[in-house]
Amino acid sequence: MDGFSDLRFFALLMKEGSLAAAAQQMGITPPAVSRRLAQLEHRLGVRLLHRTTRRIHLTPEGETYLLDGARILGDLEALERTVAGARSSPRGLIKLAATLGFGRVHIAPALSAFARAYPEVEVQLHLTDRPVNLVEQGFDAAVRFGDLPDSRLTARRLMANQRLLCASPAYLAQAGAPTQPADLLAHQCIVIRESDETYGTWHLHQGQRQETVKVRGMLSTNDGGAATHWALAGHGVLMRSEWDVATHLAAGRLRRVLPAWALPAADVTLVYPTRSDLSAKTRALADFLAAWFSGDRKDFLARPAPRP
């Protein structure tokens, strides 16, 4: 196998995420994929992947091979288009990750329209509330909230968003409204367990003043929709994104708590690996989603919220 063929094979393997999935995509058996990978590692003299029965993980050498290989393949494709005089147009498979709630309510409809606009682009949408590693898991892009921690990624803001504290009028009438962050310690708080990170730690700021509160409550979940349902039912104080609770606040079903205090930024962004030669399909998706969410902010927040 030549170097370009090996690069394409390895890129496909990481995009599919497992030997079995890659084998299915290539129309061969998983043992054949395993042998092909072993031959590649033998030729290079390094291990590219750590393999377990459930997952594959990139080694540092594998990450370099994947990232630089993608750039090389992109350069080759650009050269071939130039030589052949072909017009660069979006086509091929694009894998996008998004959170469960926002992805279901807003990204899925956007992709429905995108599919009609770009019929030669095959879209795979993966919804999860666990963090994804674009490089290791083979995603082309992901929709995220808040700051971008990885300098290897480029972020394009899709819409402004903020996190809010809120509770039902019934709960506030019974328990009283907090007047400062420390008051939350005496309240029932609905906790969302969205990742392996420490949950239930809320960071608030007011100008230069910073407050961190470790909240507690009788109800916790990994699903934002369930947490919103509990807040509407009067079970406690909830921290949630504006996009999710705006209609409930406008209707009076929920009320802001500690409105003078701000929470960490939660702008909605599309992130993708930083490259000088971004593929036509990823560029098309980024432009389309940016246009989709660039409508009037009031109109966006007025869209009906999903039923709890």
mmCIF file with all atom_site columns, N, CA and C in Angstrom, residues 4-70:
data_model
loop_
_atom_site.group_PDB
_atom_site.id
_atom_site.type_symbol
_atom_site.label_atom_id
_atom_site.label_alt_id
_atom_site.label_comp_id
_atom_site.label_asym_id
_atom_site.label_entity_id
_atom_site.label_seq_id
_atom_site.pdbx_PDB_ins_code
_atom_site.Cartn_x
_atom_site.Cartn_y
_atom_site.Cartn_z
_atom_site.occupancy
_atom_site.B_iso_or_equiv
_atom_site.pdbx_formal_charge
_atom_site.auth_seq_id
_atom_site.auth_comp_id
_atom_site.auth_asym_id
_atom_site.auth_atom_id
_atom_site.pdbx_PDB_model_num
ATOM 1   N N  . PHE A 1 4  ? -0.321  7.464  0.494  1.00 0.00 ? 4  PHE A N  1
ATOM 2   C CA . PHE A 1 4  ? -1.617  8.138  0.414  1.00 0.00 ? 4  PHE A CA 1
ATOM 3   C C  . PHE A 1 4  ? -2.752  7.177  0.743  1.00 0.00 ? 4  PHE A C  1
ATOM 4   N N  . SER A 1 5  ? -2.635  5.941  0.274  1.00 0.00 ? 5  SER A N  1
ATOM 5   C CA . SER A 1 5  ? -3.655  4.943  0.577  1.00 0.00 ? 5  SER A CA 1
ATOM 6   C C  . SER A 1 5  ? -3.709  4.667  2.070  1.00 0.00 ? 5  SER A C  1
ATOM 7   N N  . ASP A 1 6  ? -2.534  4.591  2.699  1.00 0.00 ? 6  ASP A N  1
ATOM 8   C CA . ASP A 1 6  ? -2.488  4.366  4.141  1.00 0.00 ? 6  ASP A CA 1
ATOM 9   C C  . ASP A 1 6  ? -3.098  5.528  4.904  1.00 0.00 ? 6  ASP A C  1
ATOM 10  N N  . LEU A 1 7  ? -2.831  6.756  4.453  1.00 0.00 ? 7  LEU A N  1
ATOM 11  C CA . LEU A 1 7  ? -3.411  7.925  5.113  1.00 0.00 ? 7  LEU A CA 1
ATOM 12  C C  . LEU A 1 7  ? -4.935  7.897  5.030  1.00 0.00 ? 7  LEU A C  1
ATOM 13  N N  . ARG A 1 8  ? -5.448  7.566  3.860  1.00 0.00 ? 8  ARG A N  1
ATOM 14  C CA . ARG A 1 8  ? -6.899  7.504  3.697  1.00 0.00 ? 8  ARG A CA 1
ATOM 15  C C  . ARG A 1 8  ? -7.507  6.394  4.565  1.00 0.00 ? 8  ARG A C  1
ATOM 16  N N  . PHE A 1 9  ? -6.815  5.248  4.604  1.00 0.00 ? 9  PHE A N  1
ATOM 17  C CA . PHE A 1 9  ? -7.284  4.143  5.437  1.00 0.00 ? 9  PHE A CA 1
ATOM 18  C C  . PHE A 1 9  ? -7.334  4.565  6.904  1.00 0.00 ? 9  PHE A C  1
ATOM 19  N N  . PHE A 1 10 ? -6.284  5.209  7.396  1.00 0.00 ? 10 PHE A N  1
ATOM 20  C CA . PHE A 1 10 ? -6.226  5.585  8.802  1.00 0.00 ? 10 PHE A CA 1
ATOM 21  C C  . PHE A 1 10 ? -7.262  6.659  9.123  1.00 0.00 ? 10 PHE A C  1
ATOM 22  N N  . ALA A 1 11 ? -7.453  7.608  8.212  1.00 0.00 ? 11 ALA A N  1
ATOM 23  C CA . ALA A 1 11 ? -8.461  8.652  8.422  1.00 0.00 ? 11 ALA A CA 1
ATOM 24  C C  . ALA A 1 11 ? -9.856  8.042  8.491  1.00 0.00 ? 11 ALA A C  1
ATOM 25  N N  . LEU A 1 12 ? -10.137 7.064  7.618  1.00 0.00 ? 12 LEU A N  1
ATOM 26  C CA . LEU A 1 12 ? -11.436 6.393  7.642  1.00 0.00 ? 12 LEU A CA 1
ATOM 27  C C  . LEU A 1 12 ? -11.624 5.622  8.945  1.00 0.00 ? 12 LEU A C  1
ATOM 28  N N  . LEU A 1 13 ? -10.583 4.933  9.393  1.00 0.00 ? 13 LEU A N  1
ATOM 29  C CA . LEU A 1 13 ? -10.653 4.168  10.630 1.00 0.00 ? 13 LEU A CA 1
ATOM 30  C C  . LEU A 1 13 ? -11.012 5.067  11.807 1.00 0.00 ? 13 LEU A C  1
ATOM 31  N N  . MET A 1 14 ? -10.374 6.239  11.920 1.00 0.00 ? 14 MET A N  1
ATOM 32  C CA . MET A 1 14 ? -10.652 7.138  13.028 1.00 0.00 ? 14 MET A CA 1
ATOM 33  C C  . MET A 1 14 ? -12.019 7.792  12.879 1.00 0.00 ? 14 MET A C  1
ATOM 34  N N  . LYS A 1 15 ? -12.433 8.050  11.661 1.00 0.00 ? 15 LYS A N  1
ATOM 35  C CA . LYS A 1 15 ? -13.750 8.642  11.456 1.00 0.00 ? 15 LYS A CA 1
ATOM 36  C C  . LYS A 1 15 ? -14.851 7.678  11.890 1.00 0.00 ? 15 LYS A C  1
ATOM 37  N N  . GLU A 1 16 ? -14.661 6.375  11.599 1.00 0.00 ? 16 GLU A N  1
ATOM 38  C CA . GLU A 1 16 ? -15.669 5.383  11.980 1.00 0.00 ? 16 GLU A CA 1
ATOM 39  C C  . GLU A 1 16 ? -15.605 5.035  13.455 1.00 0.00 ? 16 GLU A C  1
ATOM 40  N N  . GLY A 1 17 ? -14.420 5.125  14.056 1.00 0.00 ? 17 GLY A N  1
ATOM 41  C CA . GLY A 1 17 ? -14.298 4.960  15.492 1.00 0.00 ? 17 GLY A CA 1
ATOM 42  C C  . GLY A 1 17 ? -14.049 3.550  15.993 1.00 0.00 ? 17 GLY A C  1
ATOM 43  N N  . SER A 1 18 ? -14.072 2.558  15.118 1.00 0.00 ? 18 SER A N  1
ATOM 44  C CA . SER A 1 18 ? -13.792 1.183  15.541 1.00 0.00 ? 18 SER A CA 1
ATOM 45  C C  . SER A 1 18 ? -13.388 0.363  14.330 1.00 0.00 ? 18 SER A C  1
ATOM 46  N N  . LEU A 1 19 ? -12.706 -0.763 14.586 1.00 0.00 ? 19 LEU A N  1
ATOM 47  C CA . LEU A 1 19 ? -12.294 -1.645 13.498 1.00 0.00 ? 19 LEU A CA 1
ATOM 48  C C  . LEU A 1 19 ? -13.511 -2.230 12.788 1.00 0.00 ? 19 LEU A C  1
ATOM 49  N N  . ALA A 1 20 ? -14.537 -2.592 13.575 1.00 0.00 ? 20 ALA A N  1
ATOM 50  C CA . ALA A 1 20 ? -15.731 -3.210 12.986 1.00 0.00 ? 20 ALA A CA 1
ATOM 51  C C  . ALA A 1 20 ? -16.466 -2.228 12.082 1.00 0.00 ? 20 ALA A C  1
ATOM 52  N N  . ALA A 1 21 ? -16.605 -0.977 12.537 1.00 0.00 ? 21 ALA A N  1
ATOM 53  C CA . ALA A 1 21 ? -17.312 0.024  11.733 1.00 0.00 ? 21 ALA A CA 1
ATOM 54  C C  . ALA A 1 21 ? -16.536 0.348  10.462 1.00 0.00 ? 21 ALA A C  1
ATOM 55  N N  . ALA A 1 22 ? -15.205 0.416  10.581 1.00 0.00 ? 22 ALA A N  1
ATOM 56  C CA . ALA A 1 22 ? -14.376 0.683  9.405  1.00 0.00 ? 22 ALA A CA 1
ATOM 57  C C  . ALA A 1 22 ? -14.473 -0.471 8.413  1.00 0.00 ? 22 ALA A C  1
ATOM 58  N N  . ALA A 1 23 ? -14.486 -1.692 8.937  1.00 0.00 ? 23 ALA A N  1
ATOM 59  C CA . ALA A 1 23 ? -14.604 -2.867 8.069  1.00 0.00 ? 23 ALA A CA 1
ATOM 60  C C  . ALA A 1 23 ? -15.917 -2.843 7.301  1.00 0.00 ? 23 ALA A C  1
ATOM 61  N N  . GLN A 1 24 ? -16.994 -2.490 8.002  1.00 0.00 ? 24 GLN A N  1
ATOM 62  C CA . GLN A 1 24 ? -18.303 -2.420 7.345  1.00 0.00 ? 24 GLN A CA 1
ATOM 63  C C  . GLN A 1 24 ? -18.296 -1.365 6.247  1.00 0.00 ? 24 GLN A C  1
ATOM 64  N N  . GLN A 1 25 ? -17.672 -0.231 6.518  1.00 0.00 ? 25 GLN A N  1
ATOM 65  C CA . GLN A 1 25 ? -17.616 0.846  5.546  1.00 0.00 ? 25 GLN A CA 1
ATOM 66  C C  . GLN A 1 25 ? -16.782 0.466  4.328  1.00 0.00 ? 25 GLN A C  1
ATOM 67  N N  . MET A 1 26 ? -15.710 -0.314 4.567  1.00 0.00 ? 26 MET A N  1
ATOM 68  C CA . MET A 1 26 ? -14.810 -0.705 3.480  1.00 0.00 ? 26 MET A CA 1
ATOM 69  C C  . MET A 1 26 ? -15.258 -1.966 2.761  1.00 0.00 ? 26 MET A C  1
ATOM 70  N N  . GLY A 1 27 ? -16.231 -2.688 3.346  1.00 0.00 ? 27 GLY A N  1
ATOM 71  C CA . GLY A 1 27 ? -16.710 -3.913 2.730  1.00 0.00 ? 27 GLY A CA 1
ATOM 72  C C  . GLY A 1 27 ? -15.775 -5.088 2.908  1.00 0.00 ? 27 GLY A C  1
ATOM 73  N N  . ILE A 1 28 ? -15.009 -5.081 4.009  1.00 0.00 ? 28 ILE A N  1
ATOM 74  C CA . ILE A 1 28 ? -14.096 -6.186 4.313  1.00 0.00 ? 28 ILE A CA 1
ATOM 75  C C  . ILE A 1 28 ? -14.357 -6.646 5.739  1.00 0.00 ? 28 ILE A C  1
ATOM 76  N N  . THR A 1 29 ? -13.604 -7.629 6.208  1.00 0.00 ? 29 THR A N  1
ATOM 77  C CA . THR A 1 29 ? -13.811 -8.161 7.555  1.00 0.00 ? 29 THR A CA 1
ATOM 78  C C  . THR A 1 29 ? -12.985 -7.385 8.571  1.00 0.00 ? 29 THR A C  1
ATOM 79  N N  . PRO A 1 30 ? -13.417 -7.357 9.854  1.00 0.00 ? 30 PRO A N  1
ATOM 80  C CA . PRO A 1 30 ? -12.616 -6.707 10.897 1.00 0.00 ? 30 PRO A CA 1
ATOM 81  C C  . PRO A 1 30 ? -11.191 -7.259 11.001 1.00 0.00 ? 30 PRO A C  1
ATOM 82  N N  . PRO A 1 31 ? -10.969 -8.597 10.888 1.00 0.00 ? 31 PRO A N  1
ATOM 83  C CA . PRO A 1 31 ? -9.578  -9.079 10.913 1.00 0.00 ? 31 PRO A CA 1
ATOM 84  C C  . PRO A 1 31 ? -8.727  -8.491 9.788  1.00 0.00 ? 31 PRO A C  1
ATOM 85  N N  . ALA A 1 32 ? -9.344  -8.260 8.614  1.00 0.00 ? 32 ALA A N  1
ATOM 86  C CA . ALA A 1 32 ? -8.597  -7.662 7.505  1.00 0.00 ? 32 ALA A CA 1
ATOM 87  C C  . ALA A 1 32 ? -8.193  -6.234 7.830  1.00 0.00 ? 32 ALA A C  1
ATOM 88  N N  . VAL A 1 33 ? -9.084  -5.498 8.495  1.00 0.00 ? 33 VAL A N  1
ATOM 89  C CA . VAL A 1 33 ? -8.749  -4.136 8.927  1.00 0.00 ? 33 VAL A CA 1
ATOM 90  C C  . VAL A 1 33 ? -7.627  -4.169 9.958  1.00 0.00 ? 33 VAL A C  1
ATOM 91  N N  . SER A 1 34 ? -7.707  -5.104 10.889 1.00 0.00 ? 34 SER A N  1
ATOM 92  C CA . SER A 1 34 ? -6.677  -5.242 11.921 1.00 0.00 ? 34 SER A CA 1
ATOM 93  C C  . SER A 1 34 ? -5.316  -5.547 11.290 1.00 0.00 ? 34 SER A C  1
ATOM 94  N N  . ARG A 1 35 ? -5.297  -6.435 10.293 1.00 0.00 ? 35 ARG A N  1
ATOM 95  C CA . ARG A 1 35 ? -4.038  -6.768 9.618  1.00 0.00 ? 35 ARG A CA 1
ATOM 96  C C  . ARG A 1 35 ? -3.504  -5.547 8.867  1.00 0.00 ? 35 ARG A C  1
ATOM 97  N N  . ARG A 1 36 ? -4.398  -4.808 8.225  1.00 0.00 ? 36 ARG A N  1
ATOM 98  C CA . ARG A 1 36 ? -3.971  -3.613 7.490  1.00 0.00 ? 36 ARG A CA 1
ATOM 99  C C  . ARG A 1 36 ? -3.347  -2.598 8.452  1.00 0.00 ? 36 ARG A C  1
ATOM 100 N N  . LEU A 1 37 ? -3.955  -2.416 9.611  1.00 0.00 ? 37 LEU A N  1
ATOM 101 C CA . LEU A 1 37 ? -3.417  -1.491 10.604 1.00 0.00 ? 37 LEU A CA 1
ATOM 102 C C  . LEU A 1 37 ? -2.060  -1.966 11.115 1.00 0.00 ? 37 LEU A C  1
ATOM 103 N N  . ALA A 1 38 ? -1.947  -3.272 11.369 1.00 0.00 ? 38 ALA A N  1
ATOM 104 C CA . ALA A 1 38 ? -0.677  -3.829 11.844 1.00 0.00 ? 38 ALA A CA 1
ATOM 105 C C  . ALA A 1 38 ? 0.425   -3.627 10.805 1.00 0.00 ? 38 ALA A C  1
ATOM 106 N N  . GLN A 1 39 ? 0.097   -3.809 9.537  1.00 0.00 ? 39 GLN A N  1
ATOM 107 C CA . GLN A 1 39 ? 1.082   -3.598 8.472  1.00 0.00 ? 39 GLN A CA 1
ATOM 108 C C  . GLN A 1 39 ? 1.520   -2.132 8.410  1.00 0.00 ? 39 GLN A C  1
ATOM 109 N N  . LEU A 1 40 ? 0.570   -1.232 8.594  1.00 0.00 ? 40 LEU A N  1
ATOM 110 C CA . LEU A 1 40 ? 0.893   0.197  8.584  1.00 0.00 ? 40 LEU A CA 1
ATOM 111 C C  . LEU A 1 40 ? 1.812   0.547  9.748  1.00 0.00 ? 40 LEU A C  1
ATOM 112 N N  . GLU A 1 41 ? 1.484   0.063  10.943 1.00 0.00 ? 41 GLU A N  1
ATOM 113 C CA . GLU A 1 41 ? 2.319   0.349  12.109 1.00 0.00 ? 41 GLU A CA 1
ATOM 114 C C  . GLU A 1 41 ? 3.708   -0.268 11.947 1.00 0.00 ? 41 GLU A C  1
ATOM 115 N N  . HIS A 1 42 ? 3.764   -1.455 11.350 1.00 0.00 ? 42 HIS A N  1
ATOM 116 C CA . HIS A 1 42 ? 5.067   -2.104 11.116 1.00 0.00 ? 42 HIS A CA 1
ATOM 117 C C  . HIS A 1 42 ? 5.892   -1.285 10.123 1.00 0.00 ? 42 HIS A C  1
ATOM 118 N N  . ARG A 1 43 ? 5.248   -0.786 9.076  1.00 0.00 ? 43 ARG A N  1
ATOM 119 C CA . ARG A 1 43 ? 5.974   0.012  8.084  1.00 0.00 ? 43 ARG A CA 1
ATOM 120 C C  . ARG A 1 43 ? 6.517   1.301  8.686  1.00 0.00 ? 43 ARG A C  1
ATOM 121 N N  . LEU A 1 44 ? 5.727   1.935  9.554  1.00 0.00 ? 44 LEU A N  1
ATOM 122 C CA . LEU A 1 44 ? 6.156   3.192  10.167 1.00 0.00 ? 44 LEU A CA 1
ATOM 123 C C  . LEU A 1 44 ? 7.078   2.971  11.367 1.00 0.00 ? 44 LEU A C  1
ATOM 124 N N  . GLY A 1 45 ? 7.003   1.791  11.953 1.00 0.00 ? 45 GLY A N  1
ATOM 125 C CA . GLY A 1 45 ? 7.845   1.494  13.106 1.00 0.00 ? 45 GLY A CA 1
ATOM 126 C C  . GLY A 1 45 ? 7.365   2.101  14.397 1.00 0.00 ? 45 GLY A C  1
ATOM 127 N N  . VAL A 1 46 ? 6.061   2.481  14.454 1.00 0.00 ? 46 VAL A N  1
ATOM 128 C CA . VAL A 1 46 ? 5.485   3.066  15.669 1.00 0.00 ? 46 VAL A CA 1
ATOM 129 C C  . VAL A 1 46 ? 4.076   2.516  15.857 1.00 0.00 ? 46 VAL A C  1
ATOM 130 N N  . ARG A 1 47 ? 3.599   2.598  17.087 1.00 0.00 ? 47 ARG A N  1
ATOM 131 C CA . ARG A 1 47 ? 2.213   2.241  17.363 1.00 0.00 ? 47 ARG A CA 1
ATOM 132 C C  . ARG A 1 47 ? 1.360   3.488  17.181 1.00 0.00 ? 47 ARG A C  1
ATOM 133 N N  . LEU A 1 48 ? 0.300   3.383  16.398 1.00 0.00 ? 48 LEU A N  1
ATOM 134 C CA . LEU A 1 48 ? -0.571  4.517  16.117 1.00 0.00 ? 48 LEU A CA 1
ATOM 135 C C  . LEU A 1 48 ? -1.795  4.551  17.022 1.00 0.00 ? 48 LEU A C  1
ATOM 136 N N  . LEU A 1 49 ? -2.205  3.372  17.492 1.00 0.00 ? 49 LEU A N  1
ATOM 137 C CA . LEU A 1 49 ? -3.416  3.283  18.301 1.00 0.00 ? 49 LEU A CA 1
ATOM 138 C C  . LEU A 1 49 ? -3.203  2.396  19.517 1.00 0.00 ? 49 LEU A C  1
ATOM 139 N N  . HIS A 1 50 ? -3.892  2.750  20.604 1.00 0.00 ? 50 HIS A N  1
ATOM 140 C CA . HIS A 1 50 ? -4.073  1.840  21.729 1.00 0.00 ? 50 HIS A CA 1
ATOM 141 C C  . HIS A 1 50 ? -5.440  1.198  21.525 1.00 0.00 ? 50 HIS A C  1
ATOM 142 N N  . ARG A 1 51 ? -5.502  -0.115 21.480 1.00 0.00 ? 51 ARG A N  1
ATOM 143 C CA . ARG A 1 51 ? -6.747  -0.802 21.186 1.00 0.00 ? 51 ARG A CA 1
ATOM 144 C C  . ARG A 1 51 ? -7.228  -1.605 22.387 1.00 0.00 ? 51 ARG A C  1
ATOM 145 N N  . THR A 1 52 ? -8.521  -1.459 22.712 1.00 0.00 ? 52 THR A N  1
ATOM 146 C CA . THR A 1 52 ? -9.167  -2.293 23.717 1.00 0.00 ? 52 THR A CA 1
ATOM 147 C C  . THR A 1 52 ? -10.353 -2.973 23.039 1.00 0.00 ? 52 THR A C  1
ATOM 148 N N  . THR A 1 53 ? -11.082 -3.769 23.809 1.00 0.00 ? 53 THR A N  1
ATOM 149 C CA . THR A 1 53 ? -12.229 -4.464 23.230 1.00 0.00 ? 53 THR A CA 1
ATOM 150 C C  . THR A 1 53 ? -13.358 -3.504 22.884 1.00 0.00 ? 53 THR A C  1
ATOM 151 N N  . ARG A 1 54 ? -13.345 -2.303 23.491 1.00 0.00 ? 54 ARG A N  1
ATOM 152 C CA . ARG A 1 54 ? -14.460 -1.374 23.294 1.00 0.00 ? 54 ARG A CA 1
ATOM 153 C C  . ARG A 1 54 ? -14.087 -0.133 22.504 1.00 0.00 ? 54 ARG A C  1
ATOM 154 N N  . ARG A 1 55 ? -12.828 0.320  22.601 1.00 0.00 ? 55 ARG A N  1
ATOM 155 C CA . ARG A 1 55 ? -12.479 1.602  21.990 1.00 0.00 ? 55 ARG A CA 1
ATOM 156 C C  . ARG A 1 55 ? -11.081 1.562  21.412 1.00 0.00 ? 55 ARG A C  1
ATOM 157 N N  . ILE A 1 56 ? -10.817 2.539  20.557 1.00 0.00 ? 56 ILE A N  1
ATOM 158 C CA . ILE A 1 56 ? -9.463  2.763  20.074 1.00 0.00 ? 56 ILE A CA 1
ATOM 159 C C  . ILE A 1 56 ? -9.063  4.187  20.454 1.00 0.00 ? 56 ILE A C  1
ATOM 160 N N  . HIS A 1 57 ? -7.813  4.347  20.877 1.00 0.00 ? 57 HIS A N  1
ATOM 161 C CA . HIS A 1 57 ? -7.302  5.647  21.295 1.00 0.00 ? 57 HIS A CA 1
ATOM 162 C C  . HIS A 1 57 ? -6.031  5.957  20.513 1.00 0.00 ? 57 HIS A C  1
ATOM 163 N N  . LEU A 1 58 ? -5.907  7.196  20.081 1.00 0.00 ? 58 LEU A N  1
ATOM 164 C CA . LEU A 1 58 ? -4.702  7.617  19.375 1.00 0.00 ? 58 LEU A CA 1
ATOM 165 C C  . LEU A 1 58 ? -3.509  7.702  20.310 1.00 0.00 ? 58 LEU A C  1
ATOM 166 N N  . THR A 1 59 ? -2.359  7.226  19.862 1.00 0.00 ? 59 THR A N  1
ATOM 167 C CA . THR A 1 59 ? -1.101  7.509  20.531 1.00 0.00 ? 59 THR A CA 1
ATOM 168 C C  . THR A 1 59 ? -0.650  8.902  20.060 1.00 0.00 ? 59 THR A C  1
ATOM 169 N N  . PRO A 1 60 ? 0.349   9.507  20.714 1.00 0.00 ? 60 PRO A N  1
ATOM 170 C CA . PRO A 1 60 ? 0.853   10.796 20.220 1.00 0.00 ? 60 PRO A CA 1
ATOM 171 C C  . PRO A 1 60 ? 1.300   10.713 18.769 1.00 0.00 ? 60 PRO A C  1
ATOM 172 N N  . GLU A 1 61 ? 1.934   9.593  18.390 1.00 0.00 ? 61 GLU A N  1
ATOM 173 C CA . GLU A 1 61 ? 2.359   9.423  17.002 1.00 0.00 ? 61 GLU A CA 1
ATOM 174 C C  . GLU A 1 61 ? 1.144   9.296  16.073 1.00 0.00 ? 61 GLU A C  1
ATOM 175 N N  . GLY A 1 62 ? 0.103   8.607  16.564 1.00 0.00 ? 62 GLY A N  1
ATOM 176 C CA . GLY A 1 62 ? -1.108  8.455  15.772 1.00 0.00 ? 62 GLY A CA 1
ATOM 177 C C  . GLY A 1 62 ? -1.822  9.779  15.559 1.00 0.00 ? 62 GLY A C  1
ATOM 178 N N  . GLU A 1 63 ? -1.821  10.625 16.593 1.00 0.00 ? 63 GLU A N  1
ATOM 179 C CA . GLU A 1 63 ? -2.460  11.936 16.454 1.00 0.00 ? 63 GLU A CA 1
ATOM 180 C C  . GLU A 1 63 ? -1.731  12.787 15.423 1.00 0.00 ? 63 GLU A C  1
ATOM 181 N N  . THR A 1 64 ? -0.395  12.750 15.456 1.00 0.00 ? 64 THR A N  1
ATOM 182 C CA . THR A 1 64 ? 0.394   13.487 14.463 1.00 0.00 ? 64 THR A CA 1
ATOM 183 C C  . THR A 1 64 ? 0.124   12.969 13.061 1.00 0.00 ? 64 THR A C  1
ATOM 184 N N  . TYR A 1 65 ? 0.087   11.651 12.925 1.00 0.00 ? 65 TYR A N  1
ATOM 185 C CA . TYR A 1 65 ? -0.150  11.026 11.613 1.00 0.00 ? 65 TYR A CA 1
ATOM 186 C C  . TYR A 1 65 ? -1.531  11.412 11.083 1.00 0.00 ? 65 TYR A C  1
ATOM 187 N N  . LEU A 1 66 ? -2.536  11.440 11.985 1.00 0.00 ? 66 LEU A N  1
ATOM 188 C CA . LEU A 1 66 ? -3.895  11.760 11.565 1.00 0.00 ? 66 LEU A CA 1
ATOM 189 C C  . LEU A 1 66 ? -4.027  13.228 11.169 1.00 0.00 ? 66 LEU A C  1
ATOM 190 N N  . LEU A 1 67 ? -3.531  14.141 12.013 1.00 0.00 ? 67 LEU A N  1
ATOM 191 C CA . LEU A 1 67 ? -3.703  15.567 11.749 1.00 0.00 ? 67 LEU A CA 1
ATOM 192 C C  . LEU A 1 67 ? -2.895  16.020 10.539 1.00 0.00 ? 67 LEU A C  1
ATOM 193 N N  . ASP A 1 68 ? -1.603  15.668 10.511 1.00 0.00 ? 68 ASP A N  1
ATOM 194 C CA . ASP A 1 68 ? -0.773  16.064 9.373  1.00 0.00 ? 68 ASP A CA 1
ATOM 195 C C  . ASP A 1 68 ? -1.201  15.322 8.113  1.00 0.00 ? 68 ASP A C  1
ATOM 196 N N  . GLY A 1 69 ? -1.669  14.077 8.288  1.00 0.00 ? 69 GLY A N  1
ATOM 197 C CA . GLY A 1 69 ? -2.144  13.323 7.140  1.00 0.00 ? 69 GLY A CA 1
ATOM 198 C C  . GLY A 1 69 ? -3.371  13.961 6.510  1.00 0.00 ? 69 GLY A C  1
ATOM 199 N N  . ALA A 1 70 ? -4.271  14.499 7.362  1.00 0.00 ? 70 ALA A N  1
ATOM 200 C CA . ALA A 1 70 ? -5.455  15.176 6.831  1.00 0.00 ? 70 ALA A CA 1
ATOM 201 C C  . ALA A 1 70 ? -5.045  16.390 6.010  1.00 0.00 ? 70 ALA A C  1
#
